[in-house]
Coordinates of C-alpha atoms and ligand atoms in Angstrom, one line a residue:
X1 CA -22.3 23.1 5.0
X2 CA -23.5 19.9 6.6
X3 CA -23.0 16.4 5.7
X4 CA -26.6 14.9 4.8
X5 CA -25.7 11.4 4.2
X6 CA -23.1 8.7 3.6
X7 CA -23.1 5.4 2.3
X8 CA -20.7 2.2 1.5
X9 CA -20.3 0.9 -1.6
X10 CA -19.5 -2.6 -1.5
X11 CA -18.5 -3.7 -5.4
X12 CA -16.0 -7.0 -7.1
X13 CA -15.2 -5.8 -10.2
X14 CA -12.9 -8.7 -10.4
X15 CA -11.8 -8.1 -6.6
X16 CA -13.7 -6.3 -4.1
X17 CA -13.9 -2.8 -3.3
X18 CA -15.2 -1.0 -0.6
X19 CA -16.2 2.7 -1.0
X20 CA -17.6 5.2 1.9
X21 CA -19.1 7.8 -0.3
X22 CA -20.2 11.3 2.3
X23 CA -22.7 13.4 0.7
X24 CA -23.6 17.1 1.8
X25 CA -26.9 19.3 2.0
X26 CA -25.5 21.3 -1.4
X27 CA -25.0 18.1 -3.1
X28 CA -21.3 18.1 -3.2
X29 CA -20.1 14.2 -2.2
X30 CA -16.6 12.8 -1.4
X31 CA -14.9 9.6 -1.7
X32 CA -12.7 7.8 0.2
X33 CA -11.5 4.2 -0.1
X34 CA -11.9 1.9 2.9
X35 CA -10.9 -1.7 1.3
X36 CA -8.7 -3.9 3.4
X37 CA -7.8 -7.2 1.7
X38 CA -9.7 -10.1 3.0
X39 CA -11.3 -7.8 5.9
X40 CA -13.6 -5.6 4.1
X41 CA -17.1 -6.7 5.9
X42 CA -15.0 -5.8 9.2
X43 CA -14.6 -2.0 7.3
X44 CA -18.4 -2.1 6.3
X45 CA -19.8 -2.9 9.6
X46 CA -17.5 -0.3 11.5
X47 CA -18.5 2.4 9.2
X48 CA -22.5 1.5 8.8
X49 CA -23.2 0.6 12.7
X50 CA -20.9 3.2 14.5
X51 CA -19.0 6.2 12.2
X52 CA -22.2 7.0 9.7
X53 CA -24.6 7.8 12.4
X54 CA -21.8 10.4 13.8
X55 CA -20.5 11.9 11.2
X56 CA -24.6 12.9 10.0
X57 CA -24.9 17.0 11.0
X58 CA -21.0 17.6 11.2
X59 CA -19.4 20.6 9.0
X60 CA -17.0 18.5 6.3
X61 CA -14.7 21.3 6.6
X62 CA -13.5 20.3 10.2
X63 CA -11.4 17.3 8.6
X64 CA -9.0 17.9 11.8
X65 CA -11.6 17.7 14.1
X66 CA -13.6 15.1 12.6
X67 CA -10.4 12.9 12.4
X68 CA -9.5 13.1 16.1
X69 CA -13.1 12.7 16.8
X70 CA -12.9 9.0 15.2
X71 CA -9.5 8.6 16.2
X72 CA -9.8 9.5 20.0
X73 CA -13.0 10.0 20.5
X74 CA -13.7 6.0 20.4
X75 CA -11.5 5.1 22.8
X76 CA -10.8 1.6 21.8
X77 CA -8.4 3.0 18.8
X78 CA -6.0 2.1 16.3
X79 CA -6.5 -1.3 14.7
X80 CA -6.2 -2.0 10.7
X81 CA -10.2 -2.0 10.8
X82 CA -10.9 1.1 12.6
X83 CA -8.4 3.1 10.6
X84 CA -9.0 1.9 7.6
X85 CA -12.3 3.5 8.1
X86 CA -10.8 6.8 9.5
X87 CA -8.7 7.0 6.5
X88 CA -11.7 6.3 4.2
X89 CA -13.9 9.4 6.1
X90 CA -10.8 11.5 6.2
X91 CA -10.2 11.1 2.4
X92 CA -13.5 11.6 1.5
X93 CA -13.8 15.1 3.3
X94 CA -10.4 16.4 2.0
X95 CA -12.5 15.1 -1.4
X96 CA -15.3 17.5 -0.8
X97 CA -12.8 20.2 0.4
X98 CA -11.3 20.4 -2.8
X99 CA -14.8 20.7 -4.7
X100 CA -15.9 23.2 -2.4
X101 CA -12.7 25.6 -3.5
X102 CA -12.7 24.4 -6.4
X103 CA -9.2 23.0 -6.4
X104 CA -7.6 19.4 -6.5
X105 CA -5.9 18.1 -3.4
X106 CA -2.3 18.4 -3.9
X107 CA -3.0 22.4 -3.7
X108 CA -4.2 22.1 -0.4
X109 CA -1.6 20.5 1.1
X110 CA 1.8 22.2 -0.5
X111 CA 1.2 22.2 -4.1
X112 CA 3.4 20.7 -6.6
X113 CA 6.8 19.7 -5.7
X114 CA 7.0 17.9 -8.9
X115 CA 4.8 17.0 -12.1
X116 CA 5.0 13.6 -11.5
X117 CA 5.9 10.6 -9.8
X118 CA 8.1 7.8 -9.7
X119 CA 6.7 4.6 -9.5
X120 CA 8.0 0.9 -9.5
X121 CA 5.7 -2.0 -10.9
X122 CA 6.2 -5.6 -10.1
X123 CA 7.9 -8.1 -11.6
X124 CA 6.9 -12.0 -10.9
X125 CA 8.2 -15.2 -12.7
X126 CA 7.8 -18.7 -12.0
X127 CA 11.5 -19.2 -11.8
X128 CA 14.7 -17.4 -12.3
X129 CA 14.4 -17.4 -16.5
X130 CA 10.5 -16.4 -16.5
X131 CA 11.6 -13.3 -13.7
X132 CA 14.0 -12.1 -15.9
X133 CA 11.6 -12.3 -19.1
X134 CA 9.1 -10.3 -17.0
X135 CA 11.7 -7.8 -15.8
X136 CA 12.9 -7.1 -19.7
X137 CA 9.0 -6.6 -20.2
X138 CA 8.7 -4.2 -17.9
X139 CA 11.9 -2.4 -19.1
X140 CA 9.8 -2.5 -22.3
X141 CA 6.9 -0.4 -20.5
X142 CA 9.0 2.3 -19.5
X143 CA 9.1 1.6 -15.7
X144 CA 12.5 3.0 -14.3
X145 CA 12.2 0.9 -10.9
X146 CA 10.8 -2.8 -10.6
X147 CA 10.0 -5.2 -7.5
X148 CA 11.3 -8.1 -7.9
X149 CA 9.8 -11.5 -6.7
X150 CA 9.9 -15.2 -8.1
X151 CA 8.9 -19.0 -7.4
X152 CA 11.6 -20.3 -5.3
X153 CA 13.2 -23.9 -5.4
X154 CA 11.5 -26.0 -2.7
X155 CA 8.8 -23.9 -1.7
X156 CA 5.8 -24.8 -3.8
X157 CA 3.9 -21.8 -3.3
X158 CA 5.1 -18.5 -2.9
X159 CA 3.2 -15.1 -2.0
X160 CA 1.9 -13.1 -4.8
X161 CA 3.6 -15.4 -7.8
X162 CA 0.9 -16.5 -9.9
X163 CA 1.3 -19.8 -11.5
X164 CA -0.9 -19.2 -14.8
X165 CA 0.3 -16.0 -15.1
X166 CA -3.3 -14.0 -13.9
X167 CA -3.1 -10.7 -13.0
X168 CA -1.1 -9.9 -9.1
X169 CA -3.6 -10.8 -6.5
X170 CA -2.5 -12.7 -3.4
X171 CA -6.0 -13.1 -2.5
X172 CA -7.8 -16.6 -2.9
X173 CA -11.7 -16.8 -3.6
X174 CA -13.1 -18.3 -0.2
X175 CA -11.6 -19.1 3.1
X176 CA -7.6 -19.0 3.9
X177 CA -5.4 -20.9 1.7
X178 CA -2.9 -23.0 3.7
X179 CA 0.7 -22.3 2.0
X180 CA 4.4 -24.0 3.1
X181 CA 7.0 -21.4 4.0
X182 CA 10.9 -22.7 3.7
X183 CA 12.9 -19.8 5.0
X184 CA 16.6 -21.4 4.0
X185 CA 15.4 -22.2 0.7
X186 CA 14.8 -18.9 0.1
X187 CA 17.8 -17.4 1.5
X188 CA 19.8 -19.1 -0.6
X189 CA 18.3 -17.9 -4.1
X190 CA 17.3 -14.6 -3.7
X191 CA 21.1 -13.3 -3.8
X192 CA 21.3 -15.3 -6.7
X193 CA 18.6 -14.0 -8.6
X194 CA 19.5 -10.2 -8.5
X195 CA 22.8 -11.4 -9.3
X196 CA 21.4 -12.6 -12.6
X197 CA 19.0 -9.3 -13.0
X198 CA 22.1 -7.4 -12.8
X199 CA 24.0 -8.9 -15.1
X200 CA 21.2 -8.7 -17.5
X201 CA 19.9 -5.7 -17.5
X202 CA 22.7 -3.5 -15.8
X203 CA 23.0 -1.0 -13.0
X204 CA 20.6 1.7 -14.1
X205 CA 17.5 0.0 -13.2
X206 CA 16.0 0.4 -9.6
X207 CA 15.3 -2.9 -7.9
X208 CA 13.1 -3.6 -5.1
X209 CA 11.9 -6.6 -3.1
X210 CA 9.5 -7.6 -0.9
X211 CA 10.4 -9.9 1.9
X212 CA 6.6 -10.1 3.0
X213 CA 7.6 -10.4 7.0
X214 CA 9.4 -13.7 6.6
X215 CA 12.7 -13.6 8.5
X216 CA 13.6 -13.0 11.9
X217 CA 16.0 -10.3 12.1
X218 CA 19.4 -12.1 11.8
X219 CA 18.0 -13.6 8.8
X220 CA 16.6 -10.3 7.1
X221 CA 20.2 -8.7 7.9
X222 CA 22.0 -11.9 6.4
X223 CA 19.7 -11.2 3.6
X224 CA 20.6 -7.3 2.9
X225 CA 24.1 -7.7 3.6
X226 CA 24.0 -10.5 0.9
X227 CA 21.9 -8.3 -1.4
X228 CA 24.6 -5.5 -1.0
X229 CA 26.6 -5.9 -4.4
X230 CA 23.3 -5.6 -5.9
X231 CA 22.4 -1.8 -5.0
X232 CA 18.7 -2.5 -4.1
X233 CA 16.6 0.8 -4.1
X234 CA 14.9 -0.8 -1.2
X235 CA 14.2 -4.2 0.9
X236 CA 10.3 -4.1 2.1
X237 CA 9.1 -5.4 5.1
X238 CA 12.7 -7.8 5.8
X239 CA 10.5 -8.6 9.4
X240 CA 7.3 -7.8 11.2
X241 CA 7.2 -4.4 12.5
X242 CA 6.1 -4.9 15.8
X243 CA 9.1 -5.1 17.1
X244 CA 10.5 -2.0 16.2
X245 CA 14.1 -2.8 18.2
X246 CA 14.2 -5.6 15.5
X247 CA 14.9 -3.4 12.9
X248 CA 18.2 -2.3 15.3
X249 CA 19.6 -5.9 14.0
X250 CA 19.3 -5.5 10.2
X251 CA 21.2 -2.1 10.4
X252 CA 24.1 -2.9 12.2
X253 CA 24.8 -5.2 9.3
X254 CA 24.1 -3.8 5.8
X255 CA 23.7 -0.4 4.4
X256 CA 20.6 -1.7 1.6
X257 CA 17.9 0.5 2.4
X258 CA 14.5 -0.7 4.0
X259 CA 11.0 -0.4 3.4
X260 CA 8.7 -0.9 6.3
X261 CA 4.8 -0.5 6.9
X262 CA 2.2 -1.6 4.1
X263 CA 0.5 -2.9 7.8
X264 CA 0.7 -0.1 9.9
X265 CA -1.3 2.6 10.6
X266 CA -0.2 5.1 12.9
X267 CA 2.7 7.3 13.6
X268 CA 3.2 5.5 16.8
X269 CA 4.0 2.3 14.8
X270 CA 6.6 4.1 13.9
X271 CA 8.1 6.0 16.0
X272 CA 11.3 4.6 17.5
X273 CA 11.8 3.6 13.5
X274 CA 12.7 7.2 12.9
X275 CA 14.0 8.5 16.1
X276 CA 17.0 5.6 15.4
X277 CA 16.9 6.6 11.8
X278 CA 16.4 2.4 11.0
X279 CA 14.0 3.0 8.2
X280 CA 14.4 4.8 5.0
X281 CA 10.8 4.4 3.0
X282 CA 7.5 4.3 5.0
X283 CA 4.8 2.0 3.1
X284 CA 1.8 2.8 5.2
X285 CA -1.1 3.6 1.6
X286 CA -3.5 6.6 2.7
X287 CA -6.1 4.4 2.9
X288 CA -5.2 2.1 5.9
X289 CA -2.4 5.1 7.3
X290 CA -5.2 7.4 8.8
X291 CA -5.6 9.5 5.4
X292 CA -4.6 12.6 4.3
X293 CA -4.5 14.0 7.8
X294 CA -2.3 11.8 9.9
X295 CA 0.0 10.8 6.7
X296 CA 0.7 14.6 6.4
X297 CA 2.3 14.7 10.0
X298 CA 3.8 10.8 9.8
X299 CA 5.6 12.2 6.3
X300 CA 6.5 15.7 8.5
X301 CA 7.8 14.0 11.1
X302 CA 9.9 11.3 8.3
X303 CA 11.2 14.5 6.6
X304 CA 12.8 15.5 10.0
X305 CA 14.5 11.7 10.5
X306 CA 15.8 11.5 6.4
X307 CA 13.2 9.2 5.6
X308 CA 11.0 9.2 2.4
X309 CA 7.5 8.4 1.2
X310 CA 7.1 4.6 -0.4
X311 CA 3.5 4.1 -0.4
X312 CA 1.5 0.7 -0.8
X313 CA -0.3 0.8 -4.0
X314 CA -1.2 -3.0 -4.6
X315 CA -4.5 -3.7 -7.2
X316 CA -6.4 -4.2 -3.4
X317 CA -6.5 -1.0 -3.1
X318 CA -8.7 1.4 -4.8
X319 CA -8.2 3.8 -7.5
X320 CA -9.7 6.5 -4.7
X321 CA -6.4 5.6 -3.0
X322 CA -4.0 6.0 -6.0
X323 CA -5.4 9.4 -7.0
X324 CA -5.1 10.4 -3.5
X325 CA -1.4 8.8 -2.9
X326 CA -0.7 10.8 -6.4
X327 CA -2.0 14.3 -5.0
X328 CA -0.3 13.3 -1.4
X329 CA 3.3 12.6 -3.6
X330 CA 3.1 15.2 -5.4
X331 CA 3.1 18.2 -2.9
X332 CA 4.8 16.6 0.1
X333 CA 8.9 17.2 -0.1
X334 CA 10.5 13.5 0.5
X335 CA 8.5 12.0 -1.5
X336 CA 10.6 8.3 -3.0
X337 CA 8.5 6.3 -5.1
X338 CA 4.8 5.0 -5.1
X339 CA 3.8 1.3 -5.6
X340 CA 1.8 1.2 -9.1
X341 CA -0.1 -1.9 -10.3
X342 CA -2.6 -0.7 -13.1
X343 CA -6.1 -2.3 -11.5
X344 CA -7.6 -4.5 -14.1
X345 CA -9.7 -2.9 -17.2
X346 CA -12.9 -3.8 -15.7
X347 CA -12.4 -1.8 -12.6
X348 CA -12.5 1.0 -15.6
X349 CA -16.4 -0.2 -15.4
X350 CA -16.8 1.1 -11.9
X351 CA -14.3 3.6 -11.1
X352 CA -13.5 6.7 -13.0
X353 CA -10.1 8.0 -12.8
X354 CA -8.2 10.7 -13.7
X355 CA -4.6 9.6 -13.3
X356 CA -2.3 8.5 -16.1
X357 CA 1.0 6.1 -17.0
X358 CA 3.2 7.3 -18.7
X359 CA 7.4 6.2 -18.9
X360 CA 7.9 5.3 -15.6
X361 CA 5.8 7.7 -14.4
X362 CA 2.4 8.8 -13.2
X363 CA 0.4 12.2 -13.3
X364 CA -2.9 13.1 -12.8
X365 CA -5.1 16.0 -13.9
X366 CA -6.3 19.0 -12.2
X367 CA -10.5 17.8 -11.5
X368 CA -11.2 19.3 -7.9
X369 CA -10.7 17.2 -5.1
X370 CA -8.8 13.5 -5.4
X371 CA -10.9 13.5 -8.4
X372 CA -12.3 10.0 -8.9
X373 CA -15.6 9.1 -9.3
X374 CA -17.9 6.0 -8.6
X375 CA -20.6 4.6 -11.2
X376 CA -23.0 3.6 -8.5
X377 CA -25.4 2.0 -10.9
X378 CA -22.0 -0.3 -12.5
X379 CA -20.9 -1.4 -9.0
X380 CA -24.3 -3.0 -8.6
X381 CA -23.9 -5.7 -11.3
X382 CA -20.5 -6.6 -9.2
X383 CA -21.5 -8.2 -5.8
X384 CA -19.2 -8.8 -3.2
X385 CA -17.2 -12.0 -3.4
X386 CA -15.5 -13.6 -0.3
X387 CA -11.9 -14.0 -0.7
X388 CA -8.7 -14.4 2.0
X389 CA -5.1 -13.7 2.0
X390 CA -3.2 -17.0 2.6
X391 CA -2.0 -18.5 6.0
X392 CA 1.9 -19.8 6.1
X393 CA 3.3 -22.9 7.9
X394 CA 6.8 -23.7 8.1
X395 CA 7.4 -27.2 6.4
X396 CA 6.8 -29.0 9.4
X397 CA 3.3 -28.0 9.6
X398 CA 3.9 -25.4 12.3
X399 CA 1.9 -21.8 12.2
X400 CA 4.6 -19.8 10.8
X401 CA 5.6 -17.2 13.6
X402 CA 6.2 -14.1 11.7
Ligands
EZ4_1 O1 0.8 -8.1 0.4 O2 -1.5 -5.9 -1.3 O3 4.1 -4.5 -1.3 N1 3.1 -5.1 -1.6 C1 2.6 -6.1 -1.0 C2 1.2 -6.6 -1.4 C3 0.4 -7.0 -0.2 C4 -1.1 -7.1 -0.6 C5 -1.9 -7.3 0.7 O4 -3.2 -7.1 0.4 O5 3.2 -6.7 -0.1 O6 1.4 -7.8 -2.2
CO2 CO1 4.7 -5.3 0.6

């Protein structure tokens, strides 16, 4: 078998999508998803100018070949752009894998470990009152395990909380939006606020909350210790992940577990992470964490260290990438949880899925492959739309230094 042929499919049903679609000479095709938020021409041009031409002629079969081929073979590697495009060719072969034997993913890789799997949802008020409201509908839904974020006292903006209540999308239409960043404002409600969710709606509930990168480490351990009574299923991201030492900080202080990665995307990111045991959920989604291939040997090598699977699932990211992060949690061993945002009904227009919510939980059928499929035709009516993640300054108008 050869591959014949691959294209991107740019697409906006309500936000944008990019899609590397590899056909074959006996008409089997893959998908993978290669959408980074507010990078996605970056992805495109990668994939058109230097991947496409090399991956025409290859046998789809090799996907360990192929990946180091991308991966090594470029020399200049690594990068949130270049691997976000390895991940989208490596998903898409393990795609056509699975419809050449006739099986889906999660068989090729382990089988099932479990029938289904976990997921949390997010939770995100104006203020403390509206948060809880939003939590208590969410409890409603059947989720067992909600993230937790709200509009904080001083800072007039804050990531990902929505002020008109539209759908999750940090994302503004057109260039960068400017946004304040208060950090002792903050750390003063956030205790405060999980206080309130616990005495509300008890101890049964698993909590989590995103920290987005903005403390330095002192801060993010002042923060977990704080957040202690609280039993948090996990803090993400407490600081940037470049410096892995940091993390060295924000363990000596607090036993609440952390979440590190949605940015990432190789093992090497992090590896002195797990060899100090200072992590205990990687975040890094298949499509930006070098695919099915590399996340099977970052998950081995997490399995070894005690540390579990949290994957990235925000509405930026496919449904390509959420059947394949559901076939990836269901075989691999330390799996935890997995992100879940339901993408809004018009994606429905474009993308056909085969996954479903249900209680707290998702599954997803047995098509061959990861088992989603692109209405080429629909995606044309939704052009591409140019839209940025925000920038932060501290109060004082400095860049914040995150
Ligand atoms: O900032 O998906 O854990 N989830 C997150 C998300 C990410 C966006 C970036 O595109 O942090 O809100
Ligand atoms: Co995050």
């Amino acid at each position: 078998m050869k591959i014949t042929e691959a294209k991107v499919i740019v697409c906006c049903p309500g936000r944008n999508f990019v899609t590397l679609k590899i056909i074959t000479d006996q008409g089997i095709f893959g998908l993978g998803d290669a959408t980074l938020n507010g990078m996605e021409k970056s992805v495109v041009a990668y994939l058109e100018n230097y991947c496409i031409p090399s991956l025409i002629g290859r046998d789809p079969a090799n996907t360990e070949d192929i990946w180091h081929y991308f991966y090594r073979g470029v020399y200049w590697r690594r990068g949130a752009v270049s691997m976000t495009a390895v991940s989208a060719i490596d998903m898409a072969l393990w795609d056509i894998k699975g419809k050449v034997l006739n099986t889906p993913l999660y068989n090729l890789i382990g089988g099932k470990s479990r029938d289904k799997v976990l997921v949390y949802c997010h939770a995100n008020g104006k203020n403390i009152d509206d948060t809880l409201d939003k939590v208590g509908t969410e409890i409603e839904n059947g989720f067992k395990a909600v993230r937790i974020q709200s509009g904080i006292p001083g800072i007039e903006n804050t990531y990902g909380v929505s002020k008109d209540n539209k759908p999750y999308e940090p994302a503004h239409k057109g260039l960068a939006h400017e946004e304040f960043w208060d950090t002792s404002s903050y750390l003063n409600f956030i205790p405060a606020l999980f206080k309130k969710v616990r005495e509300t709606y008890g101890d049964n509930l698993h909590l989590l909350h995103d920290v987005h990168h903005r403390c330095t480490p002192i801060e993010a351990a002042r923060l977990a210790r704080e957040l202690e009574p609280y039993h948090l299923f996990w803090l993400e991201d407490p600081v940037a992940g470049e410096l892995q030492e940091g993390l060295r900080l924000i363990r000596q202080h607090s036993t609440t577990p952390i979440a590190i990665g949605e940015v990432f995307n190789s093992i090497y990111d992090y590896s002195t992470l797990f060899s100090e045991q200072l992590i205990d959920y990687i975040r890094m989604p298949v499509a930006h964490g070098g695919g099915i291939t590399h996340l099977l040997k970052v998950s081995a090598m997490a399995s070894v260290y005690h540390i579990n699977t949290g994957f990235h699932g925000a509405t930026d990211l496919s449904p390509v990438n959420l059947a394949a992060a559901i076939h990836f949690n269901l075989a691999v061993n330390n799996f935890g949880i997995q992100e879940y945002m339901p993408h809004q009904e018009i994606v429905n227009e474009v993308f056909k899925t085969n996954y479903q919510y249900e209680n707290g939980f998702l599954s997803i059928d047995d098509s061959p492959g990861i088992g989603v499929d692109i209405d080429e035709k629909s995606a044309l009516r939704f052009p591409y739309t140019m839209a940025r993640l925000p920038v932060n300054r501290k109060t004082d108008g400095t860049m914040f230094n995150w």
